[in-house]
Amino acid sequence: MPAARTVTPDGDVILLVSGESAAARAAAYAQDDDLTAVIEITDVAPVSVPHRIRGRARLAGWLTQVRGDDRAACAALLAERRPVGELLGLHGRPSFVMLRLEVGEISVDDLWGAEHVEPEDLATVEPDPMVNHETELLQHLAAAHHDRIADLCALLGPRENAGMTAVPLALDRLGLRVRFTGDGSSFDARFDFPAPVRDVCDLRRAMHHLFAAAGHQ
C-alpha cells in the first residue's frame, strides 16, 4: 500500500512507497529498463451495507523510480494530498521513495458498469469536490438521517417498500446513491441533485431539496 499517491498533469501515477517495499526494490533493480506493473484499487463503502465493494479499478503500465529534478515537482504534487517532507527525507535519509507508473491501460468496474478508460482521460479528469467529505457525510446521513433517507423511496414511484432499510451508499457532486434492502433482496437507486454541488454548503441545499421533494410525494 502506498503512503500517498497522485496523478501528474500528463496522466502518470506517482506513488510514495516504503524504501523496503517490493515495488521500490524492483524499480531500483530494473534501473531504466521497462518494469511492467499493475495497480489494483478497491473502493469500499464507508457505511455498513450488504455487498460493500462499490467498485474496482485496474491500472497497468510501466514503473520507474522518480529521480533528479522530477523529485521536487512530484513531491509538491503529493504534498497536496498529505505532508510528505518527513517521509521523503528532505532533511535527512529518505525512508520512502517515489515511483512513477506510466499508465498504458485502465479498466473500471463500479456501480455504473464496467468499461475501459483511455489513459489520456486520467490526465484531464478533475477530482470530485465531495471526495474529501464523502466518508464523513455518508456516515452522518446513515446515523442521523436514516429515516429521511428511507423516505427518498417515495421519489421512485409506486413500489412496495414496507420494511425495507435504506443506507446511503455513494455521494458525488451530481447526486446520492442509496441501497434499499429487505425481504432478502436489494436494489440501488440514484437521486440526482438539481445542479452539480461545489461544496458542502451546496450539498446541504441539494439534500434539503431531495428531502422536501420526497415529503410531497
PDB file of C-alpha atoms in Angstrom:
ATOM      1  CA  MET A   1       0.000   0.000   0.000  1.00  0.00           C
ATOM      2  CA  PRO A   2       1.440   3.410  -0.935  1.00  0.00           C
ATOM      3  CA  ALA A   3       1.616   6.056   1.771  1.00  0.00           C
ATOM      4  CA  ALA A   4       0.268   8.535  -0.767  1.00  0.00           C
ATOM      5  CA  ARG A   5      -0.489   8.731  -4.462  1.00  0.00           C
ATOM      6  CA  THR A   6      -1.425  11.359  -7.009  1.00  0.00           C
ATOM      7  CA  VAL A   7      -1.699  11.919 -10.755  1.00  0.00           C
ATOM      8  CA  THR A   8       0.545  14.226 -12.782  1.00  0.00           C
ATOM      9  CA  PRO A   9      -0.762  16.614 -15.460  1.00  0.00           C
ATOM     10  CA  ASP A  10       0.496  14.073 -18.003  1.00  0.00           C
ATOM     11  CA  GLY A  11      -1.597  11.269 -16.502  1.00  0.00           C
ATOM     12  CA  ASP A  12       1.237   9.377 -14.786  1.00  0.00           C
ATOM     13  CA  VAL A  13       0.546   7.990 -11.302  1.00  0.00           C
ATOM     14  CA  ILE A  14       3.056   8.975  -8.608  1.00  0.00           C
ATOM     15  CA  LEU A  15       3.317   6.574  -5.671  1.00  0.00           C
ATOM     16  CA  LEU A  16       5.048   7.166  -2.357  1.00  0.00           C
ATOM     17  CA  VAL A  17       6.153   3.762  -1.032  1.00  0.00           C
ATOM     18  CA  SER A  18       8.445   2.433   1.651  1.00  0.00           C
ATOM     19  CA  GLY A  19      12.042   2.066   0.528  1.00  0.00           C
ATOM     20  CA  GLU A  20      11.889  -1.517   1.819  1.00  0.00           C
ATOM     21  CA  SER A  21       8.831  -2.450  -0.244  1.00  0.00           C
ATOM     22  CA  ALA A  22       8.990  -4.987  -3.048  1.00  0.00           C
ATOM     23  CA  ALA A  23       7.924  -2.345  -5.566  1.00  0.00           C
ATOM     24  CA  ALA A  24      10.752   0.015  -4.568  1.00  0.00           C
ATOM     25  CA  ARG A  25      13.353  -2.755  -4.695  1.00  0.00           C
ATOM     26  CA  ALA A  26      12.125  -3.985  -8.071  1.00  0.00           C
ATOM     27  CA  ALA A  27      12.183  -0.485  -9.573  1.00  0.00           C
ATOM     28  CA  ALA A  28      15.691   0.152  -8.230  1.00  0.00           C
ATOM     29  CA  TYR A  29      16.924  -3.166  -9.611  1.00  0.00           C
ATOM     30  CA  ALA A  30      15.380  -2.544 -13.040  1.00  0.00           C
ATOM     31  CA  GLN A  31      17.056   0.880 -13.299  1.00  0.00           C
ATOM     32  CA  ASP A  32      15.915   2.304 -16.669  1.00  0.00           C
ATOM     33  CA  ASP A  33      14.547  -0.967 -18.069  1.00  0.00           C
ATOM     34  CA  ASP A  34      10.814  -1.350 -18.556  1.00  0.00           C
ATOM     35  CA  LEU A  35       9.229  -2.870 -15.468  1.00  0.00           C
ATOM     36  CA  THR A  36       5.590  -3.765 -16.013  1.00  0.00           C
ATOM     37  CA  ALA A  37       3.310  -3.230 -13.028  1.00  0.00           C
ATOM     38  CA  VAL A  38      -0.367  -3.175 -12.140  1.00  0.00           C
ATOM     39  CA  ILE A  39      -2.183  -1.057  -9.539  1.00  0.00           C
ATOM     40  CA  GLU A  40      -5.430  -2.550  -8.280  1.00  0.00           C
ATOM     41  CA  ILE A  41      -7.764  -0.241  -6.348  1.00  0.00           C
ATOM     42  CA  THR A  42     -10.833  -1.423  -4.427  1.00  0.00           C
ATOM     43  CA  ASP A  43     -13.477   1.110  -3.415  1.00  0.00           C
ATOM     44  CA  VAL A  44     -15.316   0.033  -0.255  1.00  0.00           C
ATOM     45  CA  ALA A  45     -18.397   1.844   1.024  1.00  0.00           C
ATOM     46  CA  PRO A  46     -17.675   3.632   4.341  1.00  0.00           C
ATOM     47  CA  VAL A  47     -21.042   2.556   5.784  1.00  0.00           C
ATOM     48  CA  SER A  48     -22.380  -0.817   6.901  1.00  0.00           C
ATOM     49  CA  VAL A  49     -24.297  -2.248   3.966  1.00  0.00           C
ATOM     50  CA  PRO A  50     -24.521  -5.639   2.223  1.00  0.00           C
ATOM     51  CA  HIS A  51     -22.020  -6.012  -0.634  1.00  0.00           C
ATOM     52  CA  ARG A  52     -19.849  -3.055   0.428  1.00  0.00           C
ATOM     53  CA  ILE A  53     -17.461  -3.095  -2.543  1.00  0.00           C
ATOM     54  CA  ARG A  54     -18.569  -0.241  -4.755  1.00  0.00           C
ATOM     55  CA  GLY A  55     -16.002  -0.734  -7.477  1.00  0.00           C
ATOM     56  CA  ARG A  56     -12.594  -1.858  -8.631  1.00  0.00           C
ATOM     57  CA  ALA A  57     -10.057  -0.213 -10.893  1.00  0.00           C
ATOM     58  CA  ARG A  58      -7.003  -1.692 -12.587  1.00  0.00           C
ATOM     59  CA  LEU A  59      -4.180   0.476 -13.952  1.00  0.00           C
ATOM     60  CA  ALA A  60      -1.432  -1.282 -15.893  1.00  0.00           C
ATOM     61  CA  GLY A  61       1.770   0.297 -17.166  1.00  0.00           C
ATOM     62  CA  TRP A  62       5.488   0.729 -16.637  1.00  0.00           C
ATOM     63  CA  LEU A  63       7.107   1.525 -13.296  1.00  0.00           C
ATOM     64  CA  THR A  64      10.235   3.615 -12.732  1.00  0.00           C
ATOM     65  CA  GLN A  65      11.768   5.410  -9.764  1.00  0.00           C
ATOM     66  CA  VAL A  66      11.431   9.202  -9.666  1.00  0.00           C
ATOM     67  CA  ARG A  67      14.886  10.733  -9.680  1.00  0.00           C
ATOM     68  CA  GLY A  68      16.704  14.017 -10.128  1.00  0.00           C
ATOM     69  CA  ASP A  69      14.841  17.202 -10.911  1.00  0.00           C
ATOM     70  CA  ASP A  70      11.492  15.379 -11.082  1.00  0.00           C
ATOM     71  CA  ARG A  71      11.577  14.684  -7.343  1.00  0.00           C
ATOM     72  CA  ALA A  72      10.736  18.226  -6.283  1.00  0.00           C
ATOM     73  CA  ALA A  73       7.807  18.536  -8.695  1.00  0.00           C
ATOM     74  CA  CYS A  74       6.389  15.137  -7.747  1.00  0.00           C
ATOM     75  CA  ALA A  75       6.849  15.848  -4.031  1.00  0.00           C
ATOM     76  CA  ALA A  76       4.851  19.063  -4.446  1.00  0.00           C
ATOM     77  CA  LEU A  77       2.017  17.129  -6.103  1.00  0.00           C
ATOM     78  CA  LEU A  78       1.998  14.550  -3.321  1.00  0.00           C
ATOM     79  CA  ALA A  79       2.064  17.281  -0.671  1.00  0.00           C
ATOM     80  CA  GLU A  80      -1.317  18.479  -1.933  1.00  0.00           C
ATOM     81  CA  ARG A  81      -2.744  15.252  -0.501  1.00  0.00           C
ATOM     82  CA  ARG A  82      -0.714  14.953   2.718  1.00  0.00           C
ATOM     83  CA  PRO A  83       2.543  16.249   4.273  1.00  0.00           C
ATOM     84  CA  VAL A  84       5.352  14.161   2.801  1.00  0.00           C
ATOM     85  CA  GLY A  85       8.542  16.057   3.649  1.00  0.00           C
ATOM     86  CA  GLU A  86       9.450  13.805   6.570  1.00  0.00           C
ATOM     87  CA  LEU A  87       8.733  10.631   4.596  1.00  0.00           C
ATOM     88  CA  LEU A  88      10.818  11.814   1.667  1.00  0.00           C
ATOM     89  CA  GLY A  89      13.735  12.535   3.957  1.00  0.00           C
ATOM     90  CA  LEU A  90      14.163  16.064   2.646  1.00  0.00           C
ATOM     91  CA  HIS A  91      16.077  16.856   5.839  1.00  0.00           C
ATOM     92  CA  GLY A  92      17.826  13.512   6.223  1.00  0.00           C
ATOM     93  CA  ARG A  93      17.983   9.973   4.897  1.00  0.00           C
ATOM     94  CA  PRO A  94      14.871   9.107   2.843  1.00  0.00           C
ATOM     95  CA  SER A  95      12.766   6.298   4.282  1.00  0.00           C
ATOM     96  CA  PHE A  96      10.291   6.371   1.398  1.00  0.00           C
ATOM     97  CA  VAL A  97      10.781   6.621  -2.357  1.00  0.00           C
ATOM     98  CA  MET A  98       8.641   7.929  -5.179  1.00  0.00           C
ATOM     99  CA  LEU A  99       7.702   5.698  -8.081  1.00  0.00           C
ATOM    100  CA  ARG A 100       6.108   6.700 -11.365  1.00  0.00           C
ATOM    101  CA  LEU A 101       3.622   4.479 -13.200  1.00  0.00           C
ATOM    102  CA  GLU A 102       3.315   5.423 -16.855  1.00  0.00           C
ATOM    103  CA  VAL A 103      -0.224   4.202 -17.473  1.00  0.00           C
ATOM    104  CA  GLY A 104      -0.943   2.195 -20.596  1.00  0.00           C
ATOM    105  CA  GLU A 105      -4.315   0.629 -19.796  1.00  0.00           C
ATOM    106  CA  ILE A 106      -7.158   1.345 -17.376  1.00  0.00           C
ATOM    107  CA  SER A 107     -10.272  -0.689 -16.620  1.00  0.00           C
ATOM    108  CA  VAL A 108     -13.027   0.197 -14.148  1.00  0.00           C
ATOM    109  CA  ASP A 109     -15.869  -1.946 -12.795  1.00  0.00           C
ATOM    110  CA  ASP A 110     -18.123   0.029 -10.464  1.00  0.00           C
ATOM    111  CA  LEU A 111     -21.736   0.927  -9.651  1.00  0.00           C
ATOM    112  CA  TRP A 112     -22.157   2.456 -13.095  1.00  0.00           C
ATOM    113  CA  GLY A 113     -20.874  -0.570 -15.030  1.00  0.00           C
ATOM    114  CA  ALA A 114     -17.621  -1.947 -16.458  1.00  0.00           C
ATOM    115  CA  GLU A 115     -15.562  -0.215 -19.118  1.00  0.00           C
ATOM    116  CA  HIS A 116     -12.096   0.691 -20.301  1.00  0.00           C
ATOM    117  CA  VAL A 117     -10.797   4.226 -19.756  1.00  0.00           C
ATOM    118  CA  GLU A 118      -8.300   5.954 -22.016  1.00  0.00           C
ATOM    119  CA  PRO A 119      -5.079   6.893 -20.181  1.00  0.00           C
ATOM    120  CA  GLU A 120      -5.357  10.392 -21.678  1.00  0.00           C
ATOM    121  CA  ASP A 121      -8.642  10.881 -19.811  1.00  0.00           C
ATOM    122  CA  LEU A 122      -6.884  10.266 -16.492  1.00  0.00           C
ATOM    123  CA  ALA A 123      -4.741  13.338 -17.157  1.00  0.00           C
ATOM    124  CA  THR A 124      -7.709  15.661 -17.726  1.00  0.00           C
ATOM    125  CA  VAL A 125     -10.168  14.482 -15.071  1.00  0.00           C
ATOM    126  CA  GLU A 126     -10.722  16.683 -12.011  1.00  0.00           C
ATOM    127  CA  PRO A 127     -11.285  15.233  -8.505  1.00  0.00           C
ATOM    128  CA  ASP A 128     -14.898  15.371  -7.403  1.00  0.00           C
ATOM    129  CA  PRO A 129     -15.329  18.196  -4.846  1.00  0.00           C
ATOM    130  CA  MET A 130     -17.042  15.749  -2.461  1.00  0.00           C
ATOM    131  CA  VAL A 131     -14.199  13.236  -2.415  1.00  0.00           C
ATOM    132  CA  ASN A 132     -12.636  14.527   0.814  1.00  0.00           C
ATOM    133  CA  HIS A 133     -16.004  14.730   2.582  1.00  0.00           C
ATOM    134  CA  GLU A 134     -17.848  11.652   1.296  1.00  0.00           C
ATOM    135  CA  THR A 135     -16.934   9.254   4.110  1.00  0.00           C
ATOM    136  CA  GLU A 136     -17.949  11.628   6.904  1.00  0.00           C
ATOM    137  CA  LEU A 137     -21.122  12.747   5.114  1.00  0.00           C
ATOM    138  CA  LEU A 138     -22.349   9.232   4.298  1.00  0.00           C
ATOM    139  CA  GLN A 139     -21.750   8.104   7.877  1.00  0.00           C
ATOM    140  CA  HIS A 140     -23.603  11.162   9.183  1.00  0.00           C
ATOM    141  CA  LEU A 141     -26.562  10.590   6.849  1.00  0.00           C
ATOM    142  CA  ALA A 142     -26.732   6.910   7.806  1.00  0.00           C
ATOM    143  CA  ALA A 143     -26.584   7.601  11.547  1.00  0.00           C
ATOM    144  CA  ALA A 144     -28.615  10.794  11.921  1.00  0.00           C
ATOM    145  CA  HIS A 145     -30.979  10.870   8.939  1.00  0.00           C
ATOM    146  CA  HIS A 146     -31.697   7.223   8.118  1.00  0.00           C
ATOM    147  CA  ASP A 147     -35.467   7.829   8.291  1.00  0.00           C
ATOM    148  CA  ARG A 148     -35.298  10.664   5.780  1.00  0.00           C
ATOM    149  CA  ILE A 149     -33.035   8.590   3.526  1.00  0.00           C
ATOM    150  CA  ALA A 150     -35.709   5.859   3.577  1.00  0.00           C
ATOM    151  CA  ASP A 151     -38.338   8.458   2.619  1.00  0.00           C
ATOM    152  CA  LEU A 152     -36.496   9.025  -0.675  1.00  0.00           C
ATOM    153  CA  CYS A 153     -38.042   5.789  -1.931  1.00  0.00           C
ATOM    154  CA  ALA A 154     -41.228   7.830  -2.494  1.00  0.00           C
ATOM    155  CA  LEU A 155     -39.456   9.542  -5.398  1.00  0.00           C
ATOM    156  CA  LEU A 156     -39.206   6.223  -7.253  1.00  0.00           C
ATOM    157  CA  GLY A 157     -42.935   5.955  -7.930  1.00  0.00           C
ATOM    158  CA  PRO A 158     -45.241   3.139  -6.843  1.00  0.00           C
ATOM    159  CA  ARG A 159     -43.128   0.479  -5.149  1.00  0.00           C
ATOM    160  CA  GLU A 160     -43.609  -1.952  -2.305  1.00  0.00           C
ATOM    161  CA  ASN A 161     -41.121  -0.676   0.274  1.00  0.00           C
ATOM    162  CA  ALA A 162     -42.626  -1.754   3.579  1.00  0.00           C
ATOM    163  CA  GLY A 163     -39.956  -2.963   5.974  1.00  0.00           C
ATOM    164  CA  MET A 164     -37.064  -2.004   3.715  1.00  0.00           C
ATOM    165  CA  THR A 165     -33.963  -0.382   5.128  1.00  0.00           C
ATOM    166  CA  ALA A 166     -32.164   2.398   3.284  1.00  0.00           C
ATOM    167  CA  VAL A 167     -28.453   3.151   3.510  1.00  0.00           C
ATOM    168  CA  PRO A 168     -26.671   5.985   1.641  1.00  0.00           C
ATOM    169  CA  LEU A 169     -24.066   4.200  -0.472  1.00  0.00           C
ATOM    170  CA  ALA A 170     -22.245   6.814  -2.555  1.00  0.00           C
ATOM    171  CA  LEU A 171     -22.116  10.571  -2.897  1.00  0.00           C
ATOM    172  CA  ASP A 172     -20.650  12.841  -5.550  1.00  0.00           C
ATOM    173  CA  ARG A 173     -21.219  16.310  -6.971  1.00  0.00           C
ATOM    174  CA  LEU A 174     -24.094  15.068  -9.146  1.00  0.00           C
ATOM    175  CA  GLY A 175     -26.168  13.049  -6.711  1.00  0.00           C
ATOM    176  CA  LEU A 176     -26.692  10.461  -3.981  1.00  0.00           C
ATOM    177  CA  ARG A 177     -26.947   6.679  -4.392  1.00  0.00           C
ATOM    178  CA  VAL A 178     -28.977   4.716  -1.831  1.00  0.00           C
ATOM    179  CA  ARG A 179     -29.208   0.947  -1.300  1.00  0.00           C
ATOM    180  CA  PHE A 180     -32.624  -0.333  -0.266  1.00  0.00           C
ATOM    181  CA  THR A 181     -32.657  -3.793   1.349  1.00  0.00           C
ATOM    182  CA  GLY A 182     -35.468  -6.033   2.603  1.00  0.00           C
ATOM    183  CA  ASP A 183     -37.032  -9.490   2.314  1.00  0.00           C
ATOM    184  CA  GLY A 184     -33.797 -10.987   1.049  1.00  0.00           C
ATOM    185  CA  SER A 185     -33.487  -8.621  -1.900  1.00  0.00           C
ATOM    186  CA  SER A 186     -31.946  -5.249  -2.533  1.00  0.00           C
ATOM    187  CA  PHE A 187     -31.723  -2.561  -5.173  1.00  0.00           C
ATOM    188  CA  ASP A 188     -29.814   0.674  -5.676  1.00  0.00           C
ATOM    189  CA  ALA A 189     -31.389   3.978  -6.628  1.00  0.00           C
ATOM    190  CA  ARG A 190     -29.649   7.182  -7.617  1.00  0.00           C
ATOM    191  CA  PHE A 191     -31.115  10.581  -6.770  1.00  0.00           C
ATOM    192  CA  ASP A 192     -29.717  13.381  -8.895  1.00  0.00           C
ATOM    193  CA  PHE A 193     -29.247  16.859  -7.465  1.00  0.00           C
ATOM    194  CA  PRO A 194     -30.929  19.818  -9.208  1.00  0.00           C
ATOM    195  CA  ALA A 195     -27.449  21.087 -10.134  1.00  0.00           C
ATOM    196  CA  PRO A 196     -23.875  19.914  -9.509  1.00  0.00           C
ATOM    197  CA  VAL A 197     -22.697  20.815  -5.997  1.00  0.00           C
ATOM    198  CA  ARG A 198     -19.416  22.624  -5.491  1.00  0.00           C
ATOM    199  CA  ASP A 199     -19.019  22.371  -1.725  1.00  0.00           C
ATOM    200  CA  VAL A 200     -20.691  21.236   1.491  1.00  0.00           C
ATOM    201  CA  CYS A 201     -22.978  24.289   1.548  1.00  0.00           C
ATOM    202  CA  ASP A 202     -24.271  23.422  -1.919  1.00  0.00           C
ATOM    203  CA  LEU A 203     -24.705  19.825  -0.786  1.00  0.00           C
ATOM    204  CA  ARG A 204     -26.794  20.849   2.213  1.00  0.00           C
ATOM    205  CA  ARG A 205     -29.189  22.754  -0.051  1.00  0.00           C
ATOM    206  CA  ALA A 206     -29.335  19.860  -2.524  1.00  0.00           C
ATOM    207  CA  MET A 207     -30.176  17.361   0.225  1.00  0.00           C
ATOM    208  CA  HIS A 208     -32.901  19.636   1.614  1.00  0.00           C
ATOM    209  CA  HIS A 209     -34.358  19.785  -1.911  1.00  0.00           C
ATOM    210  CA  LEU A 210     -34.422  15.984  -2.154  1.00  0.00           C
ATOM    211  CA  PHE A 211     -35.991  15.554   1.292  1.00  0.00           C
ATOM    212  CA  ALA A 212     -38.621  18.183   0.529  1.00  0.00           C
ATOM    213  CA  ALA A 213     -39.472  16.544  -2.784  1.00  0.00           C
ATOM    214  CA  ALA A 214     -39.862  13.161  -1.079  1.00  0.00           C
ATOM    215  CA  GLY A 215     -42.132  14.706   1.556  1.00  0.00           C
ATOM    216  CA  HIS A 216     -44.518  15.996  -1.105  1.00  0.00           C
ATOM    217  CA  GLN A 217     -44.996  12.600  -2.753  1.00  0.00           C
TER     218      GLN A 217
END
